[in-house]
Amino acid sequence: MTPALKNDLFLRACRGEKTERPPVWIMRQAGRYMPEYQEIRKKTSFLGLCKTPDLAAQATMLPVDMLGVDAAILFSDILIPVEAMGMELEFSEHKGPSFPRPVQSRMDVDRLLVPEPVAHTGFVAEAIREINRRLSGRLPLIGFAGAPFTLATYMVEGEISKDFSRVKQMMFSDPETLHTLLDRITETVIRYLEMQIEAGIHAYQIFDTWAGSLSPVHYRSFALPYVRRIVDSLQRHGIPSILYVNGSCALLEDMVTAGTNVVSVDWRMSLANVRERVPASVSIQGNLDPVSLLGTPAILREETRRILEDMKGRPGYVFNLGHGILPSTPVSMAKYLVSLVQKGLDAPVPSKAQAV
């Protein structure tokens, strides 16, 4: 039997309920900026870490124990289910993820599997169960997956891209093949998230990181319908859902129609503007600029104050960054940020942060 959560602030905010303060967690909150993570990472490759439940659980727990965040998020990578579809995946410390043989044609798409998630990615479910055992009801655990368009960009481009020219070329020259690819990814993601839900996650976030490269017209055709299908398929489980788009300004109203409980936005617009554009029935997450954690404690406090002021009195708000935390972030500044949200703007500055 799953123990009752001692801190359900995050889940209540996701559901649009009024909370005594905003919950706070940080995208990529377990990562390279933590020396303790680096020690775990020395034991294996990045993919090895993702695929070893005990190590993934250790990494997941670091920000829970060190920062005191209000939610844990599974340590994994959005490309894990793509590898299971039959694509060779490589990770480089300098280049990041890459696919040596990217999708280039309809024949390549037809070769892809819609994998059975437990058989191909069961280590993720094992990690979730181990994390919940370690959490013992302290906090909710967030699962996640990449959105179909974002996953398709990696599969077609072969690596992180600046202009997304290959996937857009397919979009403009062979849209039928791209839609077929997106359809296959969507089925994979639905099954993958179903497995996570059955293993015990309390909420899930869909990362459509590269959808901001699309115009609203093309977003409505090549990204939004597939996210909506995922959300509709998982609705029956009754757990909160979050949609994150980097570059969300032009897409905000369309994001709302995806049907998630929460829209998570980047730092490129004020939350005062966001709350005017998002219905009260949809919660908001975001949106501190990650680079602000590299500045001074005084300016970080002011940036935090501004965001909290913008969202004052609005039920259904989750404090987060507008993108993942940067590897060069001092841990002391991450701790200070969490304290500012949880304890108030007069929270003491950690001694190490004072020297930043």
Coordinates of C-alpha atoms in Angstrom, one line a residue:
M1 CA 0.0 0.0 0.0
T2 CA 1.3 3.4 -1.0
P3 CA 1.9 5.6 2.1
A4 CA 0.0 8.9 2.4
L5 CA 2.1 11.9 1.4
K6 CA 3.4 14.0 4.2
N7 CA 3.9 17.0 1.8
D8 CA 1.3 17.2 -1.0
L9 CA 1.7 20.9 -1.6
F10 CA 2.9 20.3 -5.2
L11 CA 0.0 18.1 -6.1
R12 CA -2.5 20.5 -4.6
A13 CA -1.0 23.4 -6.6
C14 CA -1.1 21.3 -9.8
R15 CA -4.8 20.7 -9.2
G16 CA -5.4 24.4 -8.9
E17 CA -6.1 24.4 -5.1
K18 CA -5.1 27.3 -2.9
T19 CA -1.9 26.6 -1.0
E20 CA -0.2 28.2 2.0
R21 CA 2.8 28.9 -0.2
P22 CA 4.0 28.0 -3.7
P23 CA 5.7 24.6 -3.9
V24 CA 9.1 24.6 -5.5
W25 CA 11.2 22.1 -7.4
I26 CA 13.9 22.6 -10.1
M27 CA 14.1 21.2 -13.6
R28 CA 17.2 19.0 -13.8
Q29 CA 17.5 19.3 -10.0
A30 CA 19.7 16.2 -9.8
G31 CA 22.6 16.9 -12.1
R32 CA 26.2 18.0 -12.8
Y33 CA 26.2 21.1 -10.6
M34 CA 26.2 18.7 -7.5
P35 CA 29.5 17.2 -6.5
E36 CA 27.6 14.3 -5.0
Y37 CA 26.0 13.6 -8.4
Q38 CA 29.5 13.6 -10.0
E39 CA 30.6 10.9 -7.5
I40 CA 27.6 8.7 -8.5
R41 CA 28.4 9.5 -12.2
K42 CA 32.0 8.2 -11.8
K43 CA 30.6 4.7 -11.3
T44 CA 29.1 4.4 -14.8
S45 CA 28.2 6.1 -18.1
F46 CA 25.2 8.5 -18.2
L47 CA 23.1 5.8 -19.9
G48 CA 24.3 3.3 -17.3
L49 CA 23.2 5.6 -14.6
C50 CA 19.7 5.9 -16.2
K51 CA 19.5 2.2 -16.5
T52 CA 20.6 1.2 -13.0
P53 CA 17.6 1.6 -10.7
D54 CA 19.7 1.9 -7.5
L55 CA 21.9 4.6 -8.9
A56 CA 19.0 6.4 -10.5
A57 CA 17.3 6.4 -7.1
Q58 CA 20.4 7.8 -5.5
A59 CA 20.6 10.6 -8.0
T60 CA 16.8 11.3 -7.6
M61 CA 17.1 11.6 -3.9
L62 CA 20.0 14.1 -3.9
P63 CA 18.0 17.3 -4.3
V64 CA 15.3 16.0 -1.9
D65 CA 17.9 15.6 0.8
M66 CA 20.2 18.5 0.0
L67 CA 17.9 21.2 -1.2
G68 CA 14.6 20.3 0.5
V69 CA 12.5 20.7 -2.6
D70 CA 8.7 19.9 -2.5
A71 CA 8.8 17.2 -5.2
A72 CA 11.2 14.6 -6.5
I73 CA 11.6 14.0 -10.2
L74 CA 12.7 10.7 -11.6
F75 CA 16.3 10.7 -12.8
S76 CA 16.3 9.5 -16.4
D77 CA 16.4 10.9 -19.9
I78 CA 13.7 11.7 -22.5
L79 CA 15.5 9.6 -25.1
I80 CA 15.3 6.3 -23.2
P81 CA 12.1 5.2 -25.0
V82 CA 13.5 6.3 -28.3
E83 CA 16.4 3.9 -27.9
A84 CA 13.9 1.2 -27.2
M85 CA 12.2 1.9 -30.5
G86 CA 15.3 0.6 -32.2
M87 CA 17.6 3.6 -32.6
E88 CA 21.2 3.5 -31.5
L89 CA 21.7 6.2 -28.9
E90 CA 25.1 7.6 -27.9
F91 CA 26.0 10.2 -25.2
S92 CA 29.0 12.4 -25.3
E93 CA 30.1 14.7 -22.4
H94 CA 30.6 17.5 -24.9
K95 CA 28.1 17.0 -27.6
G96 CA 25.2 15.4 -25.6
P97 CA 23.0 12.8 -27.1
S98 CA 23.2 11.7 -30.7
F99 CA 21.8 9.1 -33.1
P100 CA 24.5 7.8 -35.5
R101 CA 21.8 6.7 -38.0
P102 CA 19.0 9.3 -37.9
V103 CA 15.6 8.9 -39.4
Q104 CA 15.7 10.1 -43.0
S105 CA 12.9 8.3 -44.9
R106 CA 9.6 6.5 -44.6
M107 CA 11.5 3.2 -44.7
D108 CA 13.4 4.3 -41.6
V109 CA 10.1 5.1 -39.8
D110 CA 8.6 1.8 -40.8
R111 CA 11.5 0.0 -39.1
L112 CA 10.8 1.6 -35.7
L113 CA 9.2 -0.4 -33.0
V114 CA 6.4 0.6 -30.6
P115 CA 8.2 -1.2 -27.8
E116 CA 6.6 -3.0 -24.9
P117 CA 7.7 -0.8 -22.0
V118 CA 8.4 -3.3 -19.3
A119 CA 10.4 -5.6 -21.6
H120 CA 12.5 -2.7 -23.0
T121 CA 12.5 -0.1 -20.3
G122 CA 11.5 -1.9 -17.1
F123 CA 14.5 -0.5 -15.3
V124 CA 12.6 2.8 -15.2
A125 CA 9.7 1.2 -13.4
E126 CA 12.2 -0.5 -11.0
A127 CA 13.8 2.9 -10.3
I128 CA 10.4 4.5 -9.5
R129 CA 9.5 1.7 -7.0
E130 CA 12.9 2.1 -5.4
I131 CA 12.6 5.9 -5.2
N132 CA 9.2 5.7 -3.6
R133 CA 10.6 3.2 -1.1
R134 CA 13.3 5.7 -0.2
L135 CA 10.9 8.6 -0.1
S136 CA 8.5 6.7 2.2
G137 CA 5.7 9.2 1.6
R138 CA 7.8 12.3 2.2
L139 CA 7.1 13.9 -1.2
P140 CA 5.4 13.2 -4.5
L141 CA 7.5 11.8 -7.3
I142 CA 7.2 13.3 -10.8
G143 CA 7.6 11.0 -13.9
F144 CA 8.2 12.4 -17.3
A145 CA 8.6 11.8 -21.1
G146 CA 9.6 13.8 -24.1
A147 CA 6.8 15.1 -26.3
P148 CA 6.5 13.5 -29.8
F149 CA 7.7 16.5 -31.7
T150 CA 10.7 17.1 -29.5
L151 CA 11.7 13.4 -29.7
A152 CA 11.2 13.5 -33.5
T153 CA 13.7 16.4 -33.7
Y154 CA 16.4 14.3 -32.1
M155 CA 15.5 11.3 -34.3
V156 CA 15.6 13.2 -37.6
E157 CA 18.4 15.7 -36.8
G158 CA 20.5 13.0 -35.2
E159 CA 21.7 15.4 -32.5
I160 CA 20.9 18.7 -30.8
S161 CA 20.2 21.3 -33.5
K162 CA 20.3 25.0 -33.7
D163 CA 17.9 25.5 -36.6
F164 CA 16.0 22.2 -36.8
S165 CA 16.5 22.3 -40.6
R166 CA 16.3 18.5 -41.2
V167 CA 13.0 17.9 -39.3
K168 CA 11.5 21.1 -40.8
Q169 CA 12.6 20.0 -44.2
M170 CA 10.7 16.8 -43.7
M171 CA 7.8 18.8 -42.4
F172 CA 7.7 20.9 -45.6
S173 CA 8.6 18.2 -48.1
D174 CA 7.2 15.0 -46.7
P175 CA 4.7 15.8 -44.0
E176 CA 3.0 12.4 -44.2
T177 CA 6.2 10.6 -43.1
L178 CA 6.7 13.1 -40.2
H179 CA 3.1 12.5 -39.1
T180 CA 3.7 8.7 -39.3
L181 CA 6.8 9.1 -37.2
L182 CA 4.9 11.3 -34.7
D183 CA 2.1 8.8 -34.5
R184 CA 4.5 6.0 -33.7
I185 CA 6.3 8.1 -31.0
T186 CA 3.0 9.0 -29.5
E187 CA 2.0 5.4 -29.0
T188 CA 5.4 4.7 -27.5
V189 CA 5.1 7.6 -25.0
I190 CA 1.6 6.6 -23.9
R191 CA 2.8 3.1 -23.1
Y192 CA 5.9 4.4 -21.4
L193 CA 4.0 6.8 -19.2
E194 CA 1.4 4.2 -18.4
M195 CA 4.3 2.0 -17.1
Q196 CA 5.5 4.9 -14.9
I197 CA 2.0 5.5 -13.5
E198 CA 1.6 1.9 -12.7
A199 CA 5.0 1.9 -11.0
G200 CA 3.9 4.7 -8.7
I201 CA 4.6 8.3 -10.0
H202 CA 2.2 10.9 -8.6
A203 CA 2.3 13.3 -11.6
Y204 CA 4.0 13.5 -15.0
Q205 CA 5.6 16.2 -17.1
I206 CA 5.8 16.2 -20.8
F207 CA 8.9 18.0 -22.1
D208 CA 8.2 19.6 -25.5
T209 CA 11.5 21.5 -25.3
W210 CA 11.9 22.2 -29.0
A211 CA 8.3 22.9 -29.9
G212 CA 9.2 26.6 -29.6
S213 CA 11.0 26.4 -32.9
L214 CA 7.6 26.0 -34.6
S215 CA 5.2 28.7 -35.7
P216 CA 1.7 28.5 -34.0
V217 CA 0.3 27.1 -37.3
H218 CA 2.8 24.3 -37.4
Y219 CA 2.6 23.7 -33.7
R220 CA -1.1 23.1 -34.1
S221 CA -0.4 20.5 -36.7
F222 CA 2.8 18.8 -35.8
A223 CA 3.0 19.0 -31.9
L224 CA -0.2 19.9 -30.2
P225 CA -2.4 17.0 -31.4
Y226 CA 0.0 14.4 -30.3
V227 CA 0.5 15.9 -26.8
R228 CA -3.3 16.1 -26.5
R229 CA -3.6 12.4 -27.5
I230 CA -1.2 11.5 -24.7
V231 CA -3.0 13.5 -22.1
D232 CA -6.4 12.2 -23.2
S233 CA -5.1 8.6 -23.0
L234 CA -3.8 9.0 -19.5
Q235 CA -6.7 11.1 -18.1
R236 CA -8.3 8.0 -16.5
H237 CA -5.5 7.7 -14.0
G238 CA -6.4 11.0 -12.4
I239 CA -2.9 12.2 -11.7
P240 CA -1.7 15.7 -12.5
S241 CA -0.1 16.5 -15.8
I242 CA 2.3 19.3 -16.8
L243 CA 3.3 20.5 -20.3
Y244 CA 6.6 22.4 -20.7
V245 CA 7.6 24.2 -23.8
N246 CA 10.9 26.2 -24.2
G247 CA 10.0 29.2 -26.3
S248 CA 6.4 29.2 -25.2
C249 CA 5.5 32.8 -25.6
A250 CA 3.8 32.5 -29.0
L251 CA 2.2 29.2 -28.2
L252 CA 0.8 29.8 -24.7
E253 CA -2.9 29.7 -25.6
D254 CA -2.4 26.6 -27.7
M255 CA -0.5 24.9 -24.9
V256 CA -3.5 25.4 -22.7
T257 CA -5.7 23.4 -25.1
A258 CA -3.4 20.3 -24.7
G259 CA -5.4 19.5 -21.6
T260 CA -2.7 19.3 -19.0
N261 CA -3.4 20.5 -15.5
V262 CA -0.3 22.7 -15.6
V263 CA 1.5 24.7 -18.2
S264 CA 5.2 25.3 -17.5
V265 CA 6.7 28.3 -19.2
D266 CA 10.2 29.7 -19.9
W267 CA 11.7 32.9 -18.6
R268 CA 11.0 35.0 -21.8
M269 CA 7.7 36.5 -20.5
S270 CA 6.5 37.8 -17.2
L271 CA 4.2 35.7 -15.1
A272 CA 2.0 38.7 -14.7
N273 CA 1.4 38.4 -18.5
V274 CA 1.1 34.6 -18.3
R275 CA -1.6 34.6 -15.7
E276 CA -3.7 37.0 -17.8
R277 CA -3.5 34.6 -20.8
V278 CA -4.0 31.3 -18.9
P279 CA -7.5 30.4 -17.6
A280 CA -7.8 30.1 -13.8
S281 CA -8.7 26.4 -14.3
V282 CA -5.1 25.7 -15.5
S283 CA -2.2 25.9 -13.1
I284 CA 1.1 27.7 -14.0
Q285 CA 4.7 26.6 -13.4
G286 CA 7.9 28.6 -13.8
N287 CA 9.8 30.7 -14.7
L288 CA 13.0 32.0 -13.1
D289 CA 15.9 32.4 -15.6
P290 CA 18.4 29.7 -14.7
V291 CA 21.3 32.1 -15.2
S292 CA 20.1 34.2 -12.2
L293 CA 21.5 31.4 -10.0
L294 CA 24.9 32.4 -11.2
G295 CA 24.6 36.0 -10.0
T296 CA 24.5 37.5 -6.5
P297 CA 22.3 36.4 -3.7
A298 CA 20.7 39.9 -3.6
I299 CA 19.7 39.8 -7.2
L300 CA 18.5 36.3 -6.9
R301 CA 16.3 37.4 -4.0
E302 CA 14.9 40.3 -6.1
E303 CA 14.2 38.0 -9.1
T304 CA 12.4 35.6 -6.8
R305 CA 10.5 38.4 -5.2
R306 CA 9.3 39.7 -8.6
I307 CA 8.0 36.3 -9.7
L308 CA 6.2 35.6 -6.4
E309 CA 4.7 39.1 -6.6
D310 CA 3.5 38.4 -10.1
M311 CA 1.7 35.3 -9.0
K312 CA 0.5 36.5 -5.6
G313 CA -3.1 35.4 -4.9
R314 CA -3.3 33.1 -7.9
P315 CA -4.2 29.5 -6.8
G316 CA -2.4 26.8 -8.7
Y317 CA 1.2 28.0 -8.9
V318 CA 4.4 26.0 -8.8
F319 CA 7.7 27.8 -8.6
N320 CA 10.4 26.5 -10.9
L321 CA 13.0 27.6 -13.4
G322 CA 12.2 28.5 -17.0
H323 CA 14.6 25.7 -18.1
G324 CA 17.0 23.2 -16.5
I325 CA 19.5 24.3 -13.9
L326 CA 23.0 25.0 -15.3
P327 CA 26.0 22.7 -14.5
S328 CA 27.9 25.8 -13.3
T329 CA 25.3 26.7 -10.6
P330 CA 26.6 26.8 -7.0
V331 CA 24.7 24.3 -4.9
S332 CA 24.5 27.0 -2.2
M333 CA 22.5 29.3 -4.6
A334 CA 20.1 26.4 -5.4
K335 CA 19.6 25.9 -1.7
Y336 CA 19.1 29.7 -1.2
L337 CA 16.4 29.8 -3.9
V338 CA 14.5 26.9 -2.3
S339 CA 14.7 28.7 1.1
L340 CA 13.5 32.0 -0.4
V341 CA 10.3 30.3 -1.7
Q342 CA 9.7 28.1 1.3
K343 CA 10.7 30.4 4.2
G344 CA 10.3 33.9 2.7
L345 CA 12.4 36.6 1.2
D346 CA 14.2 37.2 4.6
A347 CA 15.6 33.7 4.5
P348 CA 19.3 33.8 5.5
V349 CA 21.9 33.7 2.8
P350 CA 24.0 30.5 2.9
S351 CA 27.6 31.3 3.8
K352 CA 29.0 30.0 0.6
A353 CA 26.5 32.0 -1.5
Q354 CA 27.7 35.2 0.1
A355 CA 31.0 34.9 -1.8
V356 CA 29.3 34.5 -5.2

